[in-house]
PDB file of C-alpha atoms in Angstrom:
ATOM      1  CA  MET A   1    -146.058 -77.715 203.697  1.00  0.00           C
ATOM      2  CA  SER A   2    -142.551 -76.312 203.926  1.00  0.00           C
ATOM      3  CA  ASP A   3    -141.101 -75.675 207.387  1.00  0.00           C
ATOM      4  CA  THR A   4    -139.839 -72.193 206.509  1.00  0.00           C
ATOM      5  CA  ILE A   5    -141.874 -69.301 205.144  1.00  0.00           C
ATOM      6  CA  GLU A   6    -140.123 -67.129 202.561  1.00  0.00           C
ATOM      7  CA  LYS A   7    -140.755 -63.395 202.984  1.00  0.00           C
ATOM      8  CA  ILE A   8    -140.465 -61.201 199.893  1.00  0.00           C
ATOM      9  CA  LYS A   9    -141.298 -57.645 198.841  1.00  0.00           C
ATOM     10  CA  CYS A  10    -142.816 -58.331 195.450  1.00  0.00           C
ATOM     11  CA  LEU A  11    -144.271 -61.553 194.088  1.00  0.00           C
ATOM     12  CA  ILE A  12    -145.156 -61.754 190.404  1.00  0.00           C
ATOM     13  CA  ILE A  13    -147.577 -64.524 189.454  1.00  0.00           C
ATOM     14  CA  GLY A  14    -147.318 -65.476 185.801  1.00  0.00           C
ATOM     15  CA  SER A  15    -144.848 -64.630 183.063  1.00  0.00           C
ATOM     16  CA  GLY A  16    -145.358 -63.187 179.595  1.00  0.00           C
ATOM     17  CA  PRO A  17    -144.813 -59.568 178.522  1.00  0.00           C
ATOM     18  CA  ALA A  18    -146.751 -58.154 181.477  1.00  0.00           C
ATOM     19  CA  GLY A  19    -144.991 -60.250 184.108  1.00  0.00           C
ATOM     20  CA  TYR A  20    -141.490 -59.802 182.729  1.00  0.00           C
ATOM     21  CA  THR A  21    -141.919 -56.044 182.271  1.00  0.00           C
ATOM     22  CA  ALA A  22    -143.223 -55.749 185.823  1.00  0.00           C
ATOM     23  CA  ALA A  23    -140.183 -57.730 186.947  1.00  0.00           C
ATOM     24  CA  ILE A  24    -137.767 -55.421 185.100  1.00  0.00           C
ATOM     25  CA  TYR A  25    -139.249 -52.316 186.712  1.00  0.00           C
ATOM     26  CA  ALA A  26    -139.636 -53.882 190.158  1.00  0.00           C
ATOM     27  CA  ALA A  27    -136.055 -55.155 190.135  1.00  0.00           C
ATOM     28  CA  ARG A  28    -134.698 -51.768 189.088  1.00  0.00           C
ATOM     29  CA  ALA A  29    -136.650 -50.247 191.989  1.00  0.00           C
ATOM     30  CA  ASP A  30    -134.822 -52.635 194.359  1.00  0.00           C
ATOM     31  CA  MET A  31    -138.013 -54.538 195.186  1.00  0.00           C
ATOM     32  CA  LYS A  32    -136.186 -57.849 194.674  1.00  0.00           C
ATOM     33  CA  PRO A  33    -139.073 -59.475 192.787  1.00  0.00           C
ATOM     34  CA  VAL A  34    -139.680 -63.198 192.670  1.00  0.00           C
ATOM     35  CA  MET A  35    -141.632 -64.521 189.689  1.00  0.00           C
ATOM     36  CA  TYR A  36    -143.446 -67.844 189.432  1.00  0.00           C
ATOM     37  CA  THR A  37    -143.933 -68.466 185.750  1.00  0.00           C
ATOM     38  CA  GLY A  38    -146.867 -70.865 185.791  1.00  0.00           C
ATOM     39  CA  MET A  39    -146.953 -73.968 183.622  1.00  0.00           C
ATOM     40  CA  GLN A  40    -146.517 -72.061 180.349  1.00  0.00           C
ATOM     41  CA  MET A  41    -143.334 -70.039 180.691  1.00  0.00           C
ATOM     42  CA  GLY A  42    -143.658 -66.905 178.604  1.00  0.00           C
ATOM     43  CA  GLY A  43    -147.430 -67.189 178.265  1.00  0.00           C
ATOM     44  CA  GLN A  44    -149.509 -67.193 175.082  1.00  0.00           C
ATOM     45  CA  LEU A  45    -146.797 -65.582 172.983  1.00  0.00           C
ATOM     46  CA  THR A  46    -144.736 -68.759 173.072  1.00  0.00           C
ATOM     47  CA  THR A  47    -147.379 -70.348 170.820  1.00  0.00           C
ATOM     48  CA  THR A  48    -146.757 -67.670 168.179  1.00  0.00           C
ATOM     49  CA  THR A  49    -144.061 -68.313 165.606  1.00  0.00           C
ATOM     50  CA  GLU A  50    -143.424 -64.817 164.250  1.00  0.00           C
ATOM     51  CA  VAL A  51    -143.800 -61.520 166.091  1.00  0.00           C
ATOM     52  CA  ASP A  52    -143.539 -58.488 163.814  1.00  0.00           C
ATOM     53  CA  ASN A  53    -145.407 -55.829 165.769  1.00  0.00           C
ATOM     54  CA  PHE A  54    -143.433 -55.468 168.999  1.00  0.00           C
ATOM     55  CA  PRO A  55    -141.311 -52.291 169.037  1.00  0.00           C
ATOM     56  CA  GLY A  56    -137.558 -52.794 168.931  1.00  0.00           C
ATOM     57  CA  TYR A  57    -137.467 -55.883 166.730  1.00  0.00           C
ATOM     58  CA  ALA A  58    -136.816 -54.299 163.344  1.00  0.00           C
ATOM     59  CA  GLU A  59    -136.555 -57.656 161.575  1.00  0.00           C
ATOM     60  CA  GLY A  60    -139.197 -59.373 163.692  1.00  0.00           C
ATOM     61  CA  THR A  61    -138.670 -62.268 166.055  1.00  0.00           C
ATOM     62  CA  ASP A  62    -140.566 -65.303 167.307  1.00  0.00           C
ATOM     63  CA  GLY A  63    -142.584 -65.457 170.489  1.00  0.00           C
ATOM     64  CA  THR A  64    -140.320 -67.835 172.399  1.00  0.00           C
ATOM     65  CA  ALA A  65    -137.173 -65.874 171.519  1.00  0.00           C
ATOM     66  CA  MET A  66    -138.816 -62.642 172.616  1.00  0.00           C
ATOM     67  CA  MET A  67    -139.863 -64.096 175.956  1.00  0.00           C
ATOM     68  CA  THR A  68    -136.342 -65.422 176.462  1.00  0.00           C
ATOM     69  CA  ASP A  69    -134.980 -61.911 175.845  1.00  0.00           C
ATOM     70  CA  LEU A  70    -137.420 -60.439 178.365  1.00  0.00           C
ATOM     71  CA  GLN A  71    -136.548 -63.098 180.941  1.00  0.00           C
ATOM     72  CA  LYS A  72    -132.820 -62.442 180.564  1.00  0.00           C
ATOM     73  CA  GLN A  73    -133.408 -58.717 180.963  1.00  0.00           C
ATOM     74  CA  ALA A  74    -135.477 -59.240 184.113  1.00  0.00           C
ATOM     75  CA  GLU A  75    -132.827 -61.570 185.553  1.00  0.00           C
ATOM     76  CA  ARG A  76    -130.042 -59.110 184.713  1.00  0.00           C
ATOM     77  CA  PHE A  77    -131.533 -56.705 187.256  1.00  0.00           C
ATOM     78  CA  GLY A  78    -131.950 -59.388 189.906  1.00  0.00           C
ATOM     79  CA  THR A  79    -135.373 -60.938 189.373  1.00  0.00           C
ATOM     80  CA  GLN A  80    -135.619 -64.523 190.573  1.00  0.00           C
ATOM     81  CA  VAL A  81    -137.531 -66.383 187.860  1.00  0.00           C
ATOM     82  CA  ARG A  82    -138.842 -69.705 189.134  1.00  0.00           C
ATOM     83  CA  PHE A  83    -140.801 -72.403 187.372  1.00  0.00           C
ATOM     84  CA  GLY A  84    -143.802 -73.205 189.525  1.00  0.00           C
ATOM     85  CA  LEU A  85    -147.535 -72.830 189.938  1.00  0.00           C
ATOM     86  CA  VAL A  86    -149.301 -70.785 192.595  1.00  0.00           C
ATOM     87  CA  THR A  87    -151.985 -73.093 193.949  1.00  0.00           C
ATOM     88  CA  LYS A  88    -153.540 -71.102 196.799  1.00  0.00           C
ATOM     89  CA  VAL A  89    -153.748 -67.482 197.922  1.00  0.00           C
ATOM     90  CA  ASP A  90    -154.771 -65.817 201.164  1.00  0.00           C
ATOM     91  CA  LEU A  91    -154.711 -62.124 200.323  1.00  0.00           C
ATOM     92  CA  SER A  92    -154.816 -59.523 203.067  1.00  0.00           C
ATOM     93  CA  THR A  93    -157.560 -56.897 203.122  1.00  0.00           C
ATOM     94  CA  GLU A  94    -155.489 -54.509 205.247  1.00  0.00           C
ATOM     95  CA  VAL A  95    -153.159 -51.770 204.007  1.00  0.00           C
ATOM     96  CA  GLY A  96    -149.656 -53.007 204.822  1.00  0.00           C
ATOM     97  CA  GLY A  97    -150.971 -56.512 205.389  1.00  0.00           C
ATOM     98  CA  VAL A  98    -149.083 -59.643 204.362  1.00  0.00           C
ATOM     99  CA  HIS A  99    -150.315 -61.738 201.448  1.00  0.00           C
ATOM    100  CA  LYS A 100    -149.901 -65.471 201.962  1.00  0.00           C
ATOM    101  CA  ILE A 101    -149.192 -67.601 198.902  1.00  0.00           C
ATOM    102  CA  ILE A 102    -148.800 -71.353 198.423  1.00  0.00           C
ATOM    103  CA  VAL A 103    -146.712 -72.573 195.463  1.00  0.00           C
ATOM    104  CA  ASP A 104    -147.018 -76.121 194.105  1.00  0.00           C
ATOM    105  CA  GLU A 105    -149.190 -76.974 197.131  1.00  0.00           C
ATOM    106  CA  SER A 106    -146.126 -77.032 199.374  1.00  0.00           C
ATOM    107  CA  LYS A 107    -143.999 -73.857 199.480  1.00  0.00           C
ATOM    108  CA  GLU A 108    -145.225 -70.969 201.646  1.00  0.00           C
ATOM    109  CA  ILE A 109    -144.523 -67.346 200.761  1.00  0.00           C
ATOM    110  CA  GLU A 110    -145.456 -64.100 202.480  1.00  0.00           C
ATOM    111  CA  ALA A 111    -145.401 -61.136 200.103  1.00  0.00           C
ATOM    112  CA  GLU A 112    -145.783 -57.433 200.774  1.00  0.00           C
ATOM    113  CA  THR A 113    -147.056 -56.868 197.226  1.00  0.00           C
ATOM    114  CA  VAL A 114    -148.448 -59.194 194.567  1.00  0.00           C
ATOM    115  CA  ILE A 115    -148.578 -58.531 190.829  1.00  0.00           C
ATOM    116  CA  ILE A 116    -150.943 -60.863 188.964  1.00  0.00           C
ATOM    117  CA  SER A 117    -150.074 -61.428 185.308  1.00  0.00           C
ATOM    118  CA  THR A 118    -151.581 -64.848 184.700  1.00  0.00           C
ATOM    119  CA  GLY A 119    -153.066 -63.829 181.345  1.00  0.00           C
ATOM    120  CA  ALA A 120    -155.937 -65.369 179.457  1.00  0.00           C
ATOM    121  CA  THR A 121    -156.130 -68.524 177.391  1.00  0.00           C
ATOM    122  CA  ALA A 122    -157.595 -68.473 173.904  1.00  0.00           C
ATOM    123  CA  LYS A 123    -160.449 -70.900 173.398  1.00  0.00           C
ATOM    124  CA  TYR A 124    -159.938 -73.396 170.587  1.00  0.00           C
ATOM    125  CA  LEU A 125    -162.213 -75.928 168.949  1.00  0.00           C
ATOM    126  CA  GLY A 126    -160.282 -78.886 170.343  1.00  0.00           C
ATOM    127  CA  LEU A 127    -159.619 -80.668 167.039  1.00  0.00           C
ATOM    128  CA  GLU A 128    -156.396 -82.648 166.835  1.00  0.00           C
ATOM    129  CA  SER A 129    -155.573 -81.128 163.446  1.00  0.00           C
ATOM    130  CA  GLU A 130    -156.213 -77.625 164.800  1.00  0.00           C
ATOM    131  CA  GLN A 131    -153.956 -78.100 167.811  1.00  0.00           C
ATOM    132  CA  ARG A 132    -151.205 -79.594 165.669  1.00  0.00           C
ATOM    133  CA  LEU A 133    -151.179 -76.594 163.337  1.00  0.00           C
ATOM    134  CA  ILE A 134    -151.198 -73.808 165.942  1.00  0.00           C
ATOM    135  CA  GLY A 135    -148.333 -71.628 164.792  1.00  0.00           C
ATOM    136  CA  GLY A 136    -148.496 -73.230 161.365  1.00  0.00           C
ATOM    137  CA  GLY A 137    -151.477 -71.282 160.110  1.00  0.00           C
ATOM    138  CA  VAL A 138    -153.905 -71.640 163.013  1.00  0.00           C
ATOM    139  CA  SER A 139    -154.093 -68.515 165.166  1.00  0.00           C
ATOM    140  CA  ALA A 140    -156.339 -66.934 167.787  1.00  0.00           C
ATOM    141  CA  CYS A 141    -155.253 -63.353 167.066  1.00  0.00           C
ATOM    142  CA  ALA A 142    -155.844 -61.649 163.726  1.00  0.00           C
ATOM    143  CA  THR A 143    -154.126 -58.408 164.742  1.00  0.00           C
ATOM    144  CA  CYS A 144    -151.065 -60.433 165.795  1.00  0.00           C
ATOM    145  CA  ASP A 145    -150.760 -62.701 162.766  1.00  0.00           C
ATOM    146  CA  GLY A 146    -152.996 -61.314 160.022  1.00  0.00           C
ATOM    147  CA  PHE A 147    -150.143 -59.491 158.285  1.00  0.00           C
ATOM    148  CA  PHE A 148    -148.541 -62.810 157.315  1.00  0.00           C
ATOM    149  CA  TYR A 149    -151.599 -63.685 155.201  1.00  0.00           C
ATOM    150  CA  LYS A 150    -151.630 -60.571 153.051  1.00  0.00           C
ATOM    151  CA  GLY A 151    -153.327 -61.264 149.731  1.00  0.00           C
ATOM    152  CA  GLN A 152    -154.294 -64.813 150.763  1.00  0.00           C
ATOM    153  CA  ASP A 153    -157.544 -66.618 151.583  1.00  0.00           C
ATOM    154  CA  VAL A 154    -158.357 -67.264 155.244  1.00  0.00           C
ATOM    155  CA  VAL A 155    -161.126 -68.628 157.450  1.00  0.00           C
ATOM    156  CA  VAL A 156    -162.467 -67.054 160.638  1.00  0.00           C
ATOM    157  CA  VAL A 157    -164.484 -69.146 163.099  1.00  0.00           C
ATOM    158  CA  GLY A 158    -166.949 -67.439 165.427  1.00  0.00           C
ATOM    159  CA  ALA A 159    -170.206 -65.508 165.646  1.00  0.00           C
ATOM    160  CA  GLY A 160    -169.663 -62.717 168.149  1.00  0.00           C
ATOM    161  CA  ASP A 161    -168.210 -59.222 168.017  1.00  0.00           C
ATOM    162  CA  THR A 162    -164.656 -60.576 168.201  1.00  0.00           C
ATOM    163  CA  ALA A 163    -165.193 -62.785 165.158  1.00  0.00           C
ATOM    164  CA  ALA A 164    -166.812 -59.924 163.242  1.00  0.00           C
ATOM    165  CA  GLU A 165    -163.963 -57.572 164.147  1.00  0.00           C
ATOM    166  CA  GLU A 166    -161.326 -60.104 163.156  1.00  0.00           C
ATOM    167  CA  ALA A 167    -163.090 -60.871 159.868  1.00  0.00           C
ATOM    168  CA  THR A 168    -163.355 -57.199 158.894  1.00  0.00           C
ATOM    169  CA  TYR A 169    -159.765 -56.539 159.979  1.00  0.00           C
ATOM    170  CA  LEU A 170    -158.511 -59.440 157.865  1.00  0.00           C
ATOM    171  CA  ALA A 171    -160.654 -58.371 154.921  1.00  0.00           C
ATOM    172  CA  ASN A 172    -158.449 -55.274 154.598  1.00  0.00           C
ATOM    173  CA  ILE A 173    -155.377 -57.484 154.278  1.00  0.00           C
ATOM    174  CA  CYS A 174    -156.494 -60.750 152.735  1.00  0.00           C
ATOM    175  CA  LYS A 175    -157.930 -61.624 149.361  1.00  0.00           C
ATOM    176  CA  LYS A 176    -160.967 -63.411 150.810  1.00  0.00           C
ATOM    177  CA  VAL A 177    -162.300 -64.121 154.289  1.00  0.00           C
ATOM    178  CA  THR A 178    -164.763 -66.943 154.919  1.00  0.00           C
ATOM    179  CA  LEU A 179    -166.576 -66.580 158.232  1.00  0.00           C
ATOM    180  CA  LEU A 180    -167.925 -69.847 159.654  1.00  0.00           C
ATOM    181  CA  VAL A 181    -170.894 -69.413 161.998  1.00  0.00           C
ATOM    182  CA  ARG A 182    -172.110 -72.462 163.930  1.00  0.00           C
ATOM    183  CA  LYS A 183    -175.739 -71.368 164.172  1.00  0.00           C
ATOM    184  CA  ASP A 184    -178.098 -69.752 161.684  1.00  0.00           C
ATOM    185  CA  TYR A 185    -177.447 -66.283 163.103  1.00  0.00           C
ATOM    186  CA  MET A 186    -174.580 -64.170 164.443  1.00  0.00           C
ATOM    187  CA  ARG A 187    -174.354 -63.072 168.087  1.00  0.00           C
ATOM    188  CA  ALA A 188    -172.420 -59.950 167.137  1.00  0.00           C
ATOM    189  CA  SER A 189    -173.995 -56.533 167.558  1.00  0.00           C
ATOM    190  CA  LYS A 190    -176.111 -55.278 164.693  1.00  0.00           C
ATOM    191  CA  ALA A 191    -173.477 -52.667 163.876  1.00  0.00           C
ATOM    192  CA  MET A 192    -170.775 -55.313 163.574  1.00  0.00           C
ATOM    193  CA  GLN A 193    -173.037 -57.541 161.486  1.00  0.00           C
ATOM    194  CA  HIS A 194    -173.667 -54.651 159.102  1.00  0.00           C
ATOM    195  CA  ARG A 195    -169.917 -54.137 158.737  1.00  0.00           C
ATOM    196  CA  VAL A 196    -169.457 -57.806 157.891  1.00  0.00           C
ATOM    197  CA  ASN A 197    -172.331 -57.863 155.409  1.00  0.00           C
ATOM    198  CA  LYS A 198    -171.124 -54.695 153.677  1.00  0.00           C
ATOM    199  CA  THR A 199    -167.587 -56.034 153.193  1.00  0.00           C
ATOM    200  CA  GLU A 200    -167.449 -57.524 149.721  1.00  0.00           C
ATOM    201  CA  ASN A 201    -164.643 -60.025 150.297  1.00  0.00           C
ATOM    202  CA  ILE A 202    -166.244 -61.630 153.379  1.00  0.00           C
ATOM    203  CA  GLU A 203    -168.443 -64.670 152.814  1.00  0.00           C
ATOM    204  CA  VAL A 204    -170.511 -65.877 155.776  1.00  0.00           C
ATOM    205  CA  LEU A 205    -171.436 -69.562 155.955  1.00  0.00           C
ATOM    206  CA  TYR A 206    -174.130 -70.257 158.554  1.00  0.00           C
ATOM    207  CA  ASN A 207    -174.756 -73.605 160.281  1.00  0.00           C
ATOM    208  CA  THR A 208    -171.162 -74.424 159.416  1.00  0.00           C
ATOM    209  CA  GLU A 209    -168.314 -75.785 161.527  1.00  0.00           C
ATOM    210  CA  ILE A 210    -164.771 -76.995 160.917  1.00  0.00           C
ATOM    211  CA  ASP A 211    -164.597 -80.769 160.724  1.00  0.00           C
ATOM    212  CA  GLU A 212    -160.842 -80.826 160.155  1.00  0.00           C
ATOM    213  CA  VAL A 213    -157.965 -78.464 159.432  1.00  0.00           C
ATOM    214  CA  LEU A 214    -156.118 -79.703 156.353  1.00  0.00           C
ATOM    215  CA  GLY A 215    -152.342 -79.770 155.972  1.00  0.00           C
ATOM    216  CA  ASP A 216    -149.334 -81.621 157.358  1.00  0.00           C
ATOM    217  CA  ASN A 217    -146.968 -78.886 158.545  1.00  0.00           C
ATOM    218  CA  VAL A 218    -148.878 -75.760 157.507  1.00  0.00           C
ATOM    219  CA  VAL A 219    -152.547 -75.022 156.886  1.00  0.00           C
ATOM    220  CA  GLU A 220    -153.653 -75.884 153.364  1.00  0.00           C
ATOM    221  CA  GLY A 221    -157.402 -75.673 153.914  1.00  0.00           C
ATOM    222  CA  VAL A 222    -160.305 -76.701 156.102  1.00  0.00           C
ATOM    223  CA  ARG A 223    -162.995 -79.336 155.757  1.00  0.00           C
ATOM    224  CA  ALA A 224    -166.214 -77.561 156.699  1.00  0.00           C
ATOM    225  CA  ILE A 225    -169.404 -79.372 157.592  1.00  0.00           C
ATOM    226  CA  ASN A 226    -172.955 -78.070 157.449  1.00  0.00           C
ATOM    227  CA  ASN A 227    -174.376 -79.179 160.798  1.00  0.00           C
ATOM    228  CA  ILE A 228    -177.901 -79.396 159.348  1.00  0.00           C
ATOM    229  CA  THR A 229    -177.346 -81.255 156.075  1.00  0.00           C
ATOM    230  CA  LYS A 230    -174.056 -82.916 157.183  1.00  0.00           C
ATOM    231  CA  GLU A 231    -172.609 -82.023 153.792  1.00  0.00           C
ATOM    232  CA  THR A 232    -168.844 -81.391 153.848  1.00  0.00           C
ATOM    233  CA  THR A 233    -166.896 -78.922 151.742  1.00  0.00           C
ATOM    234  CA  ASP A 234    -163.142 -78.431 151.426  1.00  0.00           C
ATOM    235  CA  ILE A 235    -162.153 -74.754 151.489  1.00  0.00           C
ATOM    236  CA  SER A 236    -158.656 -73.875 150.318  1.00  0.00           C
ATOM    237  CA  VAL A 237    -157.080 -71.375 152.761  1.00  0.00           C
ATOM    238  CA  THR A 238    -153.656 -70.698 154.263  1.00  0.00           C
ATOM    239  CA  GLY A 239    -154.835 -69.297 157.588  1.00  0.00           C
ATOM    240  CA  VAL A 240    -157.453 -70.266 160.173  1.00  0.00           C
ATOM    241  CA  PHE A 241    -158.378 -67.713 162.845  1.00  0.00           C
ATOM    242  CA  ILE A 242    -160.311 -69.026 165.830  1.00  0.00           C
ATOM    243  CA  ALA A 243    -162.378 -66.195 167.354  1.00  0.00           C
ATOM    244  CA  ILE A 244    -164.594 -67.902 169.903  1.00  0.00           C
ATOM    245  CA  GLY A 245    -163.284 -66.037 172.931  1.00  0.00           C
ATOM    246  CA  HIS A 246    -160.700 -66.154 175.685  1.00  0.00           C
ATOM    247  CA  LYS A 247    -160.824 -67.468 179.243  1.00  0.00           C
ATOM    248  CA  PRO A 248    -158.981 -65.331 181.798  1.00  0.00           C
ATOM    249  CA  ASN A 249    -156.774 -67.408 184.089  1.00  0.00           C
ATOM    250  CA  SER A 250    -158.397 -66.057 187.231  1.00  0.00           C
ATOM    251  CA  ASP A 251    -159.945 -69.113 188.909  1.00  0.00           C
ATOM    252  CA  LEU A 252    -157.433 -68.796 191.749  1.00  0.00           C
ATOM    253  CA  PHE A 253    -158.880 -65.409 192.679  1.00  0.00           C
ATOM    254  CA  LYS A 254    -162.616 -66.124 192.553  1.00  0.00           C
ATOM    255  CA  ASP A 255    -164.479 -64.727 195.565  1.00  0.00           C
ATOM    256  CA  VAL A 256    -161.254 -62.898 196.501  1.00  0.00           C
ATOM    257  CA  LEU A 257    -160.741 -60.194 193.882  1.00  0.00           C
ATOM    258  CA  ASP A 258    -163.320 -58.191 191.980  1.00  0.00           C
ATOM    259  CA  MET A 259    -163.842 -59.510 188.455  1.00  0.00           C
ATOM    260  CA  ASP A 260    -166.398 -59.121 185.698  1.00  0.00           C
ATOM    261  CA  GLU A 261    -168.925 -61.752 184.651  1.00  0.00           C
ATOM    262  CA  THR A 262    -166.391 -63.489 182.404  1.00  0.00           C
ATOM    263  CA  GLY A 263    -163.590 -63.561 184.985  1.00  0.00           C
ATOM    264  CA  TYR A 264    -161.384 -60.621 183.985  1.00  0.00           C
ATOM    265  CA  LEU A 265    -159.938 -58.870 187.026  1.00  0.00           C
ATOM    266  CA  ILE A 266    -161.214 -55.339 187.540  1.00  0.00           C
ATOM    267  CA  THR A 267    -158.636 -52.610 188.136  1.00  0.00           C
ATOM    268  CA  LYS A 268    -159.314 -49.117 189.446  1.00  0.00           C
ATOM    269  CA  GLY A 269    -159.414 -46.302 186.915  1.00  0.00           C
ATOM    270  CA  LYS A 270    -156.239 -46.053 184.865  1.00  0.00           C
ATOM    271  CA  SER A 271    -154.205 -47.912 187.493  1.00  0.00           C
ATOM    272  CA  SER A 272    -153.336 -51.571 187.994  1.00  0.00           C
ATOM    273  CA  LYS A 273    -154.830 -51.603 191.502  1.00  0.00           C
ATOM    274  CA  THR A 274    -157.327 -54.324 192.384  1.00  0.00           C
ATOM    275  CA  ASN A 275    -159.854 -54.038 195.215  1.00  0.00           C
ATOM    276  CA  LEU A 276    -157.269 -55.287 197.733  1.00  0.00           C
ATOM    277  CA  PRO A 277    -154.346 -53.129 198.912  1.00  0.00           C
ATOM    278  CA  GLY A 278    -150.949 -54.251 197.656  1.00  0.00           C
ATOM    279  CA  VAL A 279    -152.438 -56.484 194.944  1.00  0.00           C
ATOM    280  CA  PHE A 280    -152.098 -55.408 191.316  1.00  0.00           C
ATOM    281  CA  ALA A 281    -153.100 -56.896 187.964  1.00  0.00           C
ATOM    282  CA  ALA A 282    -151.423 -56.512 184.571  1.00  0.00           C
ATOM    283  CA  GLY A 283    -151.800 -57.867 181.066  1.00  0.00           C
ATOM    284  CA  ASP A 284    -154.545 -60.005 179.616  1.00  0.00           C
ATOM    285  CA  ILE A 285    -155.872 -61.017 183.023  1.00  0.00           C
ATOM    286  CA  GLN A 286    -157.444 -57.537 183.201  1.00  0.00           C
ATOM    287  CA  ASP A 287    -157.524 -56.494 179.536  1.00  0.00           C
ATOM    288  CA  LYS A 288    -160.152 -58.013 177.271  1.00  0.00           C
ATOM    289  CA  GLU A 289    -160.096 -55.138 174.785  1.00  0.00           C
ATOM    290  CA  TYR A 290    -156.603 -55.059 173.277  1.00  0.00           C
ATOM    291  CA  ARG A 291    -154.770 -58.283 174.267  1.00  0.00           C
ATOM    292  CA  GLN A 292    -151.491 -57.243 172.632  1.00  0.00           C
ATOM    293  CA  ALA A 293    -147.962 -57.938 173.831  1.00  0.00           C
ATOM    294  CA  VAL A 294    -147.079 -54.249 173.835  1.00  0.00           C
ATOM    295  CA  THR A 295    -150.160 -53.211 175.850  1.00  0.00           C
ATOM    296  CA  ALA A 296    -149.511 -56.065 178.278  1.00  0.00           C
ATOM    297  CA  ALA A 297    -145.924 -54.864 178.712  1.00  0.00           C
ATOM    298  CA  GLY A 298    -147.169 -51.330 179.361  1.00  0.00           C
ATOM    299  CA  SER A 299    -149.555 -52.510 182.041  1.00  0.00           C
ATOM    300  CA  GLY A 300    -146.735 -54.542 183.619  1.00  0.00           C
ATOM    301  CA  CYS A 301    -144.760 -51.311 183.936  1.00  0.00           C
ATOM    302  CA  MET A 302    -147.794 -49.659 185.561  1.00  0.00           C
ATOM    303  CA  ALA A 303    -148.183 -52.517 188.055  1.00  0.00           C
ATOM    304  CA  ALA A 304    -144.561 -52.313 189.179  1.00  0.00           C
ATOM    305  CA  LEU A 305    -144.762 -48.529 189.574  1.00  0.00           C
ATOM    306  CA  ASP A 306    -148.020 -48.874 191.525  1.00  0.00           C
ATOM    307  CA  ALA A 307    -146.437 -51.508 193.768  1.00  0.00           C
ATOM    308  CA  GLU A 308    -143.366 -49.331 194.350  1.00  0.00           C
ATOM    309  CA  ARG A 309    -145.542 -46.352 195.300  1.00  0.00           C
ATOM    310  CA  TYR A 310    -147.665 -48.523 197.587  1.00  0.00           C
ATOM    311  CA  LEU A 311    -144.588 -49.701 199.488  1.00  0.00           C
ATOM    312  CA  GLY A 312    -143.198 -46.186 199.589  1.00  0.00           C
ATOM    313  CA  ALA A 313    -146.378 -44.877 201.213  1.00  0.00           C
ATOM    314  CA  LEU A 314    -146.019 -47.439 204.011  1.00  0.00           C
ATOM    315  CA  GLU A 315    -142.596 -46.207 205.104  1.00  0.00           C
TER     316      GLU A 315
END
């Protein structure tokens, strides 16, 4: 452990739209925020090539460039952005208490407020070809990337409500959507299944999985396999949308902060407040409904304002 303990007003754990927006607001409020980015600076958006739906980018941008812009803006107001991973937390249960944080298993920090913006990680199938083509036609967000496949054929993988929602959303944009379901039934609600079945340009293939994503630099198709007959079929598509869920990056806070059964942090009402005083959550770590860059940024603003008001009430 380090010999000296750093004392700060506002610690932001995790980057991305939520973290950087929180940093901008906290810095402008003279809270002198310190951000630890985590291992993936900029979060999930850095795996996205084109971003066309974030306000202010009239011609669009790419995820990495956008995160760089947000980082520069946060730093312009005095945020210290540091590359590092929070490895342990000891969060106070008392109003006005000090939250103790360990970074990279060595550096000790005492923070008056903590904003958690560690996000959630999309679940993928784990195929080499899939991983290689993320950003080249493989996506985990239809509302983020569906526009780029207007009038084209795409595949959606999944069986739950998310997969059904993504398939029906894409059906309004794309020529044809093929939904691959691993079992012989869908887990989605009956209402969502009815929507899928009533949509003419959605074809559902049961007992079917992706064996390989085809293409060198961009998606050209998928090789699907029937897991009963073992028969394979090549399906020509330009986009592959994986809709098998997300995992919130909340392991660090288990048995410390209130979370739902899947690990999303629970915030109070319309605020960013967690169950512990001085600890706030923003972005995908607490939002399993929308998961958009712009909603994450909005919740980052809320977290910084909540933290500022919390500190103000202590004076």
